Coordinates of C-alpha atoms (C1' of nucleotides) in Angstrom, one line a residue:
Chain A
M1 CA 21.8 28.4 -7.2
I2 CA 19.4 28.2 -4.3
P3 CA 22.4 27.3 -1.2
H4 CA 21.0 24.1 0.1
D5 CA 22.0 21.5 3.0
D6 CA 20.2 18.2 3.1
I7 CA 18.9 17.3 6.4
R8 CA 20.5 14.2 6.0
D9 CA 24.0 15.7 5.9
V10 CA 23.3 17.9 8.6
L11 CA 22.4 15.5 11.0
N12 CA 25.3 13.3 10.0
E13 CA 28.3 15.1 8.5
S14 CA 28.1 18.8 8.8
G15 CA 30.5 19.7 11.6
I16 CA 29.3 20.9 15.0
G17 CA 29.5 24.9 15.2
S18 CA 29.0 25.1 10.8
D19 CA 26.3 27.7 9.3
V20 CA 23.8 25.5 7.4
T21 CA 20.6 26.6 5.2
V22 CA 17.8 24.4 5.1
Y23 CA 14.9 23.9 3.2
G24 CA 11.9 21.2 4.2
W25 CA 8.7 21.2 5.7
V26 CA 7.7 21.2 9.3
R27 CA 6.2 18.1 11.0
T28 CA 5.4 19.1 14.5
A29 CA 6.0 22.5 16.7
R30 CA 6.1 23.6 19.9
M31 CA 6.4 26.7 21.7
G32 CA 7.6 27.5 24.9
K33 CA 8.1 31.0 26.9
N34 CA 11.5 31.6 26.1
V35 CA 12.5 29.1 22.8
A36 CA 10.3 27.4 20.0
F37 CA 11.1 23.9 18.8
A38 CA 10.4 22.8 15.0
S39 CA 10.9 19.4 13.6
I40 CA 11.7 19.5 10.1
S41 CA 12.2 17.3 7.2
D42 CA 13.0 17.8 3.6
G43 CA 12.8 13.7 2.5
S44 CA 16.5 13.2 2.4
C45 CA 16.2 11.3 5.3
Q46 CA 13.9 9.3 8.0
E47 CA 15.1 11.8 10.9
N48 CA 13.8 15.0 11.1
L49 CA 16.0 17.8 12.3
Q50 CA 15.2 20.3 15.1
V51 CA 15.1 23.5 14.9
V52 CA 15.7 25.9 18.0
L53 CA 14.0 29.3 17.9
N54 CA 15.0 31.9 20.3
R55 CA 11.5 33.5 20.9
K56 CA 12.9 37.0 21.3
S57 CA 14.8 37.1 18.1
F58 CA 11.6 36.2 15.9
D59 CA 8.5 38.0 15.6
D60 CA 5.5 36.2 16.9
D61 CA 3.4 36.1 13.5
S62 CA 6.5 34.3 11.5
L63 CA 6.7 32.1 14.3
K64 CA 3.0 31.2 14.1
G65 CA 3.6 30.5 10.5
L66 CA 5.7 27.0 11.9
A67 CA 2.7 25.3 11.6
T68 CA 2.6 21.7 11.1
G69 CA 2.9 21.3 7.1
A70 CA 4.4 24.9 6.2
A71 CA 7.3 24.7 4.0
V72 CA 10.3 26.8 5.3
R73 CA 13.5 28.1 5.2
V74 CA 16.0 28.1 8.1
C75 CA 19.7 29.3 8.4
G76 CA 21.3 28.7 11.5
T77 CA 24.3 27.0 13.5
V78 CA 24.7 23.3 13.9
V79 CA 25.0 22.6 17.5
E80 CA 25.0 19.4 20.0
S81 CA 21.5 18.6 21.7
P82 CA 20.9 19.0 24.9
G83 CA 17.7 17.0 24.3
R84 CA 17.8 13.2 24.4
E85 CA 15.8 12.5 21.2
Q86 CA 18.4 13.8 18.9
P87 CA 22.2 14.4 19.2
R88 CA 22.1 17.5 17.2
E89 CA 19.8 20.5 16.4
V90 CA 20.2 23.8 15.0
H91 CA 19.8 27.3 16.3
A92 CA 18.1 29.3 14.2
E93 CA 19.3 32.8 13.0
E94 CA 16.8 33.1 10.2
L95 CA 13.2 31.4 9.5
E96 CA 11.4 32.3 6.1
I97 CA 8.0 30.7 5.6
I98 CA 7.9 29.7 2.1
G99 CA 4.4 28.2 1.9
P100 CA 2.1 28.1 4.9
A101 CA -0.1 25.5 5.5
P102 CA -3.4 26.6 7.0
E103 CA -5.1 24.9 10.1
D104 CA -6.7 22.9 7.4
Y105 CA -3.8 20.9 6.1
P106 CA -5.0 17.3 6.5
L107 CA -2.1 15.9 7.9
Q108 CA -1.5 16.4 11.5
K109 CA 0.5 15.5 14.2
K110 CA -0.9 12.5 15.1
K111 CA -1.7 9.3 13.6
H112 CA -3.8 8.9 10.6
T113 CA -5.2 5.8 9.2
M114 CA -3.8 4.4 6.0
E115 CA -7.6 4.5 4.7
F116 CA -7.9 8.1 5.3
L117 CA -4.2 8.5 3.6
R118 CA -5.3 6.8 0.4
T119 CA -7.7 9.5 -0.2
I120 CA -4.6 11.9 -0.4
P121 CA -2.1 10.4 -2.4
H122 CA -0.2 13.6 -3.4
L123 CA 0.3 14.7 0.3
R124 CA 0.7 11.4 2.0
L125 CA 3.9 11.5 0.7
R126 CA 4.7 13.8 3.2
S127 CA 4.2 11.9 6.3
G128 CA 6.8 9.7 7.7
I129 CA 5.6 6.2 6.9
F130 CA 5.4 6.9 3.0
G131 CA 8.6 9.0 3.1
A132 CA 10.3 5.8 4.4
V133 CA 8.5 3.7 1.7
F134 CA 9.8 5.4 -1.0
R135 CA 13.3 5.9 0.1
M136 CA 12.8 2.1 0.3
R137 CA 11.5 2.0 -2.9
H138 CA 14.2 3.6 -4.7
H139 CA 17.1 1.7 -2.7
L140 CA 15.1 -1.7 -4.1
S141 CA 15.6 -0.8 -7.6
I142 CA 19.2 0.1 -7.1
A143 CA 19.6 -3.2 -5.2
I144 CA 18.3 -5.1 -8.1
H145 CA 20.0 -3.0 -11.0
R146 CA 23.2 -4.0 -9.0
F147 CA 22.7 -7.5 -8.4
F148 CA 22.4 -8.3 -12.0
D149 CA 24.7 -6.0 -13.1
E150 CA 27.3 -7.5 -10.8
R151 CA 26.7 -11.2 -12.2
G152 CA 26.9 -10.3 -15.5
F153 CA 23.2 -9.7 -16.6
F154 CA 22.5 -7.0 -19.1
Y155 CA 19.3 -5.1 -18.8
V156 CA 16.9 -5.1 -21.6
H157 CA 13.6 -3.5 -22.6
P158 CA 11.1 -5.9 -24.7
P159 CA 8.2 -4.1 -25.8
L160 CA 4.8 -3.2 -23.7
I161 CA 2.7 -3.3 -26.7
T162 CA 2.2 -6.5 -27.8
A163 CA 0.2 -8.8 -30.5
S164 CA -0.4 -11.5 -28.0
D165 CA -1.9 -11.4 -24.7
A166 CA 0.8 -13.7 -23.1
E167 CA -1.3 -16.8 -22.6
G168 CA -2.9 -16.6 -19.3
A169 CA -0.7 -14.5 -17.5
G170 CA -3.9 -12.2 -16.6
E171 CA -6.6 -10.1 -18.3
T172 CA -5.3 -7.2 -20.7
F173 CA -5.7 -3.6 -21.4
Q174 CA -6.8 -3.0 -25.3
V175 CA -4.8 -0.5 -27.2
T176 CA -6.4 1.4 -29.7
S177 CA -6.2 4.2 -31.7
L178 CA -9.9 3.5 -32.8
P179 CA -12.9 5.9 -31.7
L180 CA -14.4 3.6 -29.4
D181 CA -18.1 5.4 -29.5
A182 CA -17.9 5.0 -33.6
V183 CA -15.6 1.6 -34.2
P184 CA -15.2 1.1 -38.0
K185 CA -16.7 -2.6 -38.6
R186 CA -16.5 -4.8 -41.7
D187 CA -19.4 -8.0 -42.3
G188 CA -20.2 -6.8 -38.8
E189 CA -16.9 -7.4 -37.1
V190 CA -14.5 -4.8 -35.7
D191 CA -12.2 -3.8 -38.5
Y192 CA -8.8 -4.0 -37.0
E193 CA -7.3 -3.2 -40.6
Q194 CA -8.3 0.5 -39.7
D195 CA -7.0 0.2 -36.3
Y196 CA -3.1 1.8 -35.5
F197 CA -1.4 -1.2 -35.9
R198 CA -3.4 -2.9 -38.3
R199 CA -4.0 -5.4 -36.0
K200 CA -5.6 -6.0 -32.5
A201 CA -3.2 -5.0 -29.7
F202 CA -2.4 -4.9 -26.0
L203 CA -0.5 -3.5 -22.8
S204 CA 1.6 -6.3 -21.8
V205 CA 0.9 -8.7 -19.1
S206 CA 4.4 -10.0 -19.0
V207 CA 7.5 -9.5 -21.3
Q208 CA 8.7 -13.1 -20.6
L209 CA 8.0 -14.5 -24.3
E210 CA 10.1 -11.4 -25.8
T211 CA 12.9 -11.6 -23.5
E212 CA 13.7 -15.3 -24.1
P213 CA 14.9 -14.5 -27.3
L214 CA 17.4 -11.6 -26.0
A215 CA 18.4 -14.3 -23.6
L216 CA 19.0 -16.5 -26.1
A217 CA 21.6 -14.0 -27.6
L218 CA 22.8 -12.1 -24.7
G219 CA 23.1 -14.9 -22.2
K220 CA 21.9 -13.4 -19.2
V221 CA 19.1 -10.6 -19.2
Y222 CA 16.9 -9.2 -17.1
T223 CA 13.8 -6.7 -17.5
F224 CA 12.5 -4.2 -14.9
G225 CA 9.6 -2.0 -16.0
P226 CA 6.1 -1.6 -16.0
T227 CA 3.5 -4.1 -16.5
F228 CA -0.9 -3.7 -16.7
R229 CA -3.3 -6.0 -16.1
A230 CA -6.9 -5.5 -16.0
D231 CA -7.8 -8.6 -14.0
P232 CA -11.0 -8.2 -12.1
S233 CA -8.9 -8.7 -8.8
D234 CA -10.1 -5.9 -6.1
T235 CA -7.7 -7.3 -3.0
R236 CA -4.7 -5.4 -1.3
W237 CA -2.3 -7.5 -3.3
H238 CA -3.8 -6.4 -7.0
A239 CA -3.0 -3.0 -8.8
S240 CA -3.7 -2.5 -12.6
E241 CA -0.4 -0.9 -12.8
F242 CA 2.8 -2.2 -11.3
W243 CA 6.4 -3.2 -12.3
M244 CA 7.6 -6.5 -12.8
I245 CA 11.3 -8.0 -12.6
E246 CA 11.8 -10.8 -15.4
P247 CA 15.3 -12.3 -15.6
E248 CA 15.7 -15.0 -18.3
M249 CA 19.1 -17.2 -18.6
A250 CA 20.4 -19.5 -21.5
F251 CA 22.0 -22.6 -20.4
Y252 CA 20.4 -22.5 -16.8
D253 CA 18.2 -25.2 -15.7
L254 CA 15.6 -24.9 -13.1
S255 CA 18.2 -25.7 -10.3
D256 CA 20.5 -23.0 -11.3
S257 CA 17.9 -20.5 -11.6
M258 CA 16.5 -21.3 -8.0
E259 CA 20.1 -20.7 -6.6
L260 CA 20.2 -17.6 -8.7
I261 CA 16.7 -16.4 -7.3
E262 CA 18.1 -17.1 -3.4
Q263 CA 21.4 -15.3 -3.9
F264 CA 19.0 -12.6 -5.2
I265 CA 17.0 -12.6 -2.3
G266 CA 19.8 -12.6 0.5
F267 CA 21.4 -9.6 -1.5
I268 CA 18.4 -7.5 -2.1
A269 CA 17.9 -8.1 2.0
S270 CA 21.6 -7.3 3.1
Y271 CA 21.4 -4.4 0.7
M272 CA 18.5 -3.1 2.1
L273 CA 19.6 -3.7 6.0
D274 CA 22.5 -1.5 5.2
R275 CA 20.9 1.4 3.3
C276 CA 17.5 1.8 5.0
R277 CA 18.6 1.1 9.1
D278 CA 16.4 4.2 9.9
E279 CA 13.6 3.7 7.2
I280 CA 13.4 -0.6 8.7
A281 CA 13.9 0.9 12.4
F282 CA 10.8 3.1 12.1
L283 CA 8.5 1.0 10.0
D284 CA 9.4 -1.8 12.3
E285 CA 7.5 0.2 15.1
R286 CA 5.1 1.9 13.1
V287 CA 3.7 -1.0 11.5
D288 CA 2.3 -4.2 12.7
A289 CA 4.7 -6.5 11.2
D290 CA 7.8 -7.6 12.7
V291 CA 9.6 -6.1 9.7
R292 CA 13.1 -6.9 11.1
D293 CA 12.4 -10.7 11.5
R294 CA 11.5 -11.0 8.1
Y295 CA 15.3 -9.7 7.0
R296 CA 16.5 -11.8 9.3
M297 CA 14.6 -15.0 8.0
L298 CA 15.7 -13.8 4.3
T299 CA 19.6 -13.5 5.3
E300 CA 20.3 -16.5 7.6
E301 CA 19.0 -19.8 6.8
P302 CA 19.0 -21.3 3.3
F303 CA 15.8 -21.7 1.5
V304 CA 14.4 -25.0 2.0
R305 CA 13.3 -27.3 -1.6
A306 CA 10.3 -29.4 -1.7
S307 CA 8.3 -30.7 -4.7
Y308 CA 4.9 -30.1 -5.4
T309 CA 3.5 -33.7 -4.5
E310 CA 5.3 -33.4 -1.2
A311 CA 4.1 -30.4 -0.4
V312 CA 0.3 -31.8 -1.5
E313 CA 1.4 -34.6 1.0
R314 CA 2.5 -31.8 4.2
L315 CA -1.1 -30.2 3.5
T316 CA -3.2 -33.7 3.1
E317 CA -2.0 -34.3 6.6
A318 CA -3.6 -31.3 7.9
S319 CA -6.5 -31.2 5.4
N320 CA -8.9 -30.4 8.4
R321 CA -7.8 -27.3 8.7
F322 CA -8.2 -25.8 5.1
E323 CA -11.5 -24.5 3.7
T324 CA -10.4 -25.9 0.2
R325 CA -9.0 -29.2 0.5
P326 CA -5.5 -29.7 -1.3
R327 CA -5.4 -32.4 -4.2
W328 CA -2.9 -33.4 -6.3
G329 CA -3.5 -31.7 -9.8
G330 CA -5.0 -28.2 -8.4
G331 CA -3.2 -25.3 -7.6
F332 CA -2.5 -24.2 -4.1
S333 CA -5.0 -21.5 -2.4
S334 CA -3.4 -18.8 -0.5
E335 CA -4.0 -20.7 2.5
H336 CA -2.3 -23.5 1.5
E337 CA 0.8 -21.3 0.8
R338 CA 1.0 -19.5 3.9
Y339 CA 0.9 -22.8 5.9
L340 CA 3.5 -24.2 3.9
A341 CA 5.7 -21.3 4.3
G342 CA 4.8 -20.4 7.8
E343 CA 4.0 -23.7 10.1
V344 CA 5.4 -26.5 7.7
Y345 CA 9.2 -25.3 6.4
G346 CA 9.0 -22.0 9.1
G347 CA 10.6 -19.8 6.2
P348 CA 11.0 -19.2 2.5
V349 CA 10.3 -22.5 0.6
F350 CA 10.8 -23.4 -2.9
V351 CA 8.0 -25.4 -4.4
T352 CA 8.8 -27.3 -7.2
D353 CA 7.2 -29.6 -10.4
Y354 CA 3.9 -28.6 -10.0
P355 CA 1.6 -30.4 -12.6
A356 CA 2.0 -29.7 -16.3
Q357 CA -1.5 -29.5 -17.1
A358 CA -2.1 -26.6 -14.6
K359 CA 1.0 -24.6 -15.9
P360 CA 1.3 -22.4 -19.1
F361 CA 2.4 -24.0 -22.4
Y362 CA 6.4 -22.6 -22.1
M363 CA 7.1 -24.6 -19.1
R364 CA 9.5 -27.7 -19.7
L365 CA 8.0 -31.1 -19.2
N366 CA 9.7 -33.1 -16.4
D367 CA 10.7 -36.9 -17.7
D368 CA 8.1 -38.3 -15.7
G369 CA 5.6 -36.9 -18.0
K370 CA 3.4 -35.3 -15.7
T371 CA 5.2 -32.1 -13.8
A372 CA 7.0 -29.0 -15.1
A373 CA 10.4 -27.8 -14.3
C374 CA 9.0 -24.7 -12.6
T375 CA 9.1 -23.2 -8.9
D376 CA 7.2 -21.0 -7.1
L377 CA 9.2 -19.3 -3.8
L378 CA 6.6 -18.8 -0.9
F379 CA 7.2 -16.8 2.4
P380 CA 5.3 -16.8 5.3
E381 CA 2.5 -14.9 5.5
V382 CA 2.5 -13.5 2.4
G383 CA 2.5 -16.7 0.0
E384 CA 4.1 -16.7 -3.4
I385 CA 6.8 -13.8 -3.9
V386 CA 8.9 -15.3 -7.2
G387 CA 7.6 -17.9 -9.9
G388 CA 10.1 -19.6 -12.7
S389 CA 10.9 -22.3 -14.7
Q390 CA 12.7 -23.9 -16.9
R391 CA 11.6 -23.1 -20.5
E392 CA 10.6 -26.0 -22.8
E393 CA 13.5 -25.6 -25.5
R394 CA 12.5 -29.2 -27.2
L395 CA 10.8 -28.0 -30.7
D396 CA 8.6 -31.0 -31.2
L397 CA 7.4 -30.8 -27.2
L398 CA 6.6 -26.9 -27.5
Q399 CA 4.7 -27.4 -30.8
E400 CA 2.7 -30.3 -29.0
R401 CA 2.0 -28.3 -26.3
I402 CA 1.0 -25.4 -28.1
E403 CA -1.6 -27.5 -30.4
S404 CA -3.2 -29.1 -27.3
M405 CA -3.9 -26.1 -25.3
G406 CA -5.5 -24.8 -28.5
I407 CA -3.4 -21.6 -28.8
D408 CA -3.3 -20.0 -32.2
R409 CA 0.4 -21.0 -33.8
E410 CA 0.7 -18.1 -36.0
D411 CA 0.7 -15.8 -32.7
Y412 CA 3.9 -17.7 -31.3
R413 CA 5.7 -18.5 -34.7
W414 CA 8.3 -16.3 -33.8
Y415 CA 8.7 -17.8 -30.3
V416 CA 9.1 -21.4 -31.8
E417 CA 11.4 -20.1 -34.1
T418 CA 14.0 -19.6 -31.5
R419 CA 14.1 -23.3 -30.8
R420 CA 13.9 -24.1 -34.5
W421 CA 17.8 -23.1 -34.9
G422 CA 20.2 -22.7 -32.1
T423 CA 18.0 -24.0 -29.2
A424 CA 19.2 -24.2 -25.8
P425 CA 18.0 -24.9 -22.4
H426 CA 17.4 -21.8 -20.8
S427 CA 15.5 -20.6 -17.4
G428 CA 14.0 -17.6 -15.8
F429 CA 11.6 -16.1 -13.4
G430 CA 9.2 -13.5 -12.7
L431 CA 8.7 -11.0 -9.4
G432 CA 6.3 -8.4 -8.4
F433 CA 8.4 -5.5 -7.3
E434 CA 5.6 -4.0 -5.5
R435 CA 4.9 -7.5 -3.5
L436 CA 8.5 -7.6 -2.5
L437 CA 8.5 -4.3 -1.3
M438 CA 5.4 -5.1 0.6
Y439 CA 7.2 -7.8 2.2
L440 CA 10.3 -5.7 2.8
T441 CA 8.3 -2.6 4.5
G442 CA 5.7 -4.6 6.4
I443 CA 3.2 -2.7 4.2
D444 CA 0.3 -5.0 3.9
N445 CA -1.7 -2.8 1.1
I446 CA -0.5 -2.9 -2.4
R447 CA -1.9 0.7 -2.6
D448 CA 0.2 2.1 0.0
V449 CA 3.8 1.3 -1.8
I450 CA 2.9 3.0 -5.2
P451 CA 2.3 6.5 -5.0
F452 CA -0.7 7.0 -7.4
P453 CA -2.0 3.9 -7.1
R454 CA -4.1 2.6 -10.0
T455 CA -6.5 -0.4 -9.0
L456 CA -9.7 -1.9 -10.1
G457 CA -12.6 1.0 -10.5
R458 CA -10.0 3.4 -8.5
M459 CA -7.9 6.2 -10.1
V460 CA -7.6 8.9 -7.7
Chain B
rU1 C1' -17.4 -11.3 -9.8
rC2 C1' -18.6 -13.5 -4.8
rC3 C1' -18.8 -13.1 0.8
rC4 C1' -18.5 -10.4 5.2
rC5 C1' -17.3 -5.7 7.8
rG6 C1' -17.7 -0.7 8.2
rA7 C1' -19.5 5.2 7.3
rU8 C1' -21.0 9.9 13.8
rA9 C1' -16.7 17.0 14.2
rG10 C1' -10.6 18.9 10.0
rC11 C1' -8.6 13.8 11.9
rU12 C1' -9.1 8.8 15.8
rC13 C1' -13.3 6.8 17.8
rA14 C1' -17.4 6.5 22.2
rG15 C1' -22.6 6.9 21.7
rC16 C1' -25.8 0.2 25.5
rU17 C1' -32.1 -3.3 24.5
rG18 C1' -34.5 4.1 20.0
rG19 C1' -35.8 9.5 23.8
rU20 C1' -33.1 14.4 19.1
rA21 C1' -24.8 14.3 20.0
rG22 C1' -19.4 13.4 23.5
rA23 C1' -14.0 12.8 24.2
rG24 C1' -8.9 13.1 22.2
rC25 C1' -5.9 15.1 18.9
rG26 C1' -6.0 19.4 15.5
rG27 C1' -7.7 25.1 15.3
rG28 C1' -8.7 29.9 18.4
rU29 C1' -7.1 32.7 23.2
rG30 C1' -4.6 32.6 27.6
rG31 C1' -0.4 30.1 30.9
rC32 C1' 4.3 27.7 31.1
rU33 C1' 12.7 26.4 33.0
rG34 C1' 14.9 23.5 26.4
rU35 C1' 10.3 21.1 24.4
rU36 C1' 10.3 15.6 22.2
rA37 C1' 2.6 13.5 19.3
rA38 C1' 5.1 18.8 25.3
rC39 C1' 2.0 20.2 29.0
rC40 C1' -2.6 23.1 31.8
rA41 C1' -7.0 26.5 31.4
rC42 C1' -11.2 27.9 28.4
rU43 C1' -13.2 28.3 23.7
rA44 C1' -15.2 27.6 18.8
rG45 C1' -16.7 23.7 15.7
rG46 C1' -22.0 18.6 13.5
rU47 C1' -28.2 18.4 7.3
rC48 C1' -24.6 11.4 12.4
rG49 C1' -22.7 8.7 3.9
rC50 C1' -27.2 9.2 0.4
rA51 C1' -32.6 8.3 -0.3
rG52 C1' -36.9 5.6 1.5
rG53 C1' -39.4 2.9 5.3
rU54 C1' -41.4 1.6 10.8
rU55 C1' -42.5 4.7 15.0
rC56 C1' -45.1 9.5 19.3
rG57 C1' -39.9 9.6 18.5
rA58 C1' -34.3 7.3 14.5
rG59 C1' -27.4 8.5 15.2
rU60 C1' -29.7 3.6 17.0
rC61 C1' -34.2 -0.9 13.7
rC62 C1' -35.5 -2.2 8.1
rU63 C1' -34.5 -1.8 2.5
rG64 C1' -32.0 0.1 -1.4
rC65 C1' -27.8 3.1 -3.1
rU66 C1' -22.9 5.4 -2.5
rC67 C1' -17.7 5.2 -0.8
rG68 C1' -14.5 2.3 2.4
rG69 C1' -11.9 -2.0 4.4
rG70 C1' -11.2 -7.3 4.8
rG71 C1' -11.4 -12.4 2.5
rA72 C1' -12.4 -15.8 -1.3
rG73 C1' -11.2 -17.2 -7.0
rC74 C1' -7.7 -15.1 -10.7
rC75 C1' -3.4 -13.8 -10.5
rA76 C1' 2.6 -10.9 -9.8

RNA sequence: UCCCCGAUAGCUCAGCUGGUAGAGCGGGUGGCUGUUAACCACUAGGUCGCAGGUUCGAGUCCUGCUCGGGGAGCCA
């Protein structure tokens, strides 16, 4: 085994005077006449370790190898640092250049544009900003599991390959084992009898429909997994492969669901503030967004609740400032969403009870016969973060809805059957993991919170 | 898919109304009380995205293409 001290421990736990061995990558190096300095990162924490090398003890060749990007091993003693920038440092006794980095190493000790870094996804991970993002991505994942586990939810795993296209949730990638350059045909049509599943199959765009039966058996469940969408959307909010969290709760009405969402967001924000202090401070300084203020907003004020109808009224009062006029019956455009959360309510807001005709068949029809028991949680600056609804549990109404929307009944027979026997009120919501991470990191392009992003027309 | 913007040294950018390229960082060399994106001096480094066109002359103007960025719609 390679003896190893994480820089995180060297900076926080190792006693002054103790001998340590660290492995990492050189961020910057500075040569003085008598001493050389190198900042080393091993990814274990946001901070770099300053290593001090007495030039008399090392030959010029190995010091020259101490270039930005090089992988090194340093053995030395932990001492208090006389410098202002760091409380402690390591005085090196041994230096080994494990993986040299010649001068054409693309990452330099200067600011790079995110656009440039996107061209080197395999190397940008070693930069401070991406280290922060991906450590936070980990902590956010754990926080999500913790929240649900502590509340008695079960983590469930519905299929990612499905036969239905989840009704309007997005464009699908088709899954097939048929040879695309010689597709078998029968009567001029593709003969899916010969395909792997003997029918058309897709990558799931939402596992909600399959999750509902799990909730109607286990009570409270959640999913947290990848989703694939072939949407023709080419924007900083869209990826073709991303992760979603979809909780589903039996015997929860819409208002229970909103309460849970609010607790969820509050828990996540506090957890991240606690675990990612250095990362958040780093991003707050580095990224053009008031990252810290976002956490304050998520943890301090209760979220506002407003009906769709009320929101439309507020938008209509200010309709001259929009490109598209708000009108009852239509959805909100992104400028409307940002205005509502940013200007009207000044913080996260639940907008509830959208017109039913604009919503999918599985949402529960309200008593007014016009609106659905659903909610979107809107955040300032970014718009919708969470979308949820109470599901239609009444067999007749669900069937009517499926009928009127012209959906193939056979595809959803199993779904409808969960209402035929032991139906129960239940609710759920869905949340895009990366969009939440974008908000919590201040990163404004989804491609920069995914290690190797897959988007329309791009797979670097 | 539509609408805008952009592409100049390894990176970040400057280059006015057309007169054939500059800086900072990074690299190299030398200097320098323990530095903090260290500093100082010198130095190397460019088919100005690609293809056409206008012009005596194009990094600069025009057209097409490629790639990148932002916005809209659709969505998470």
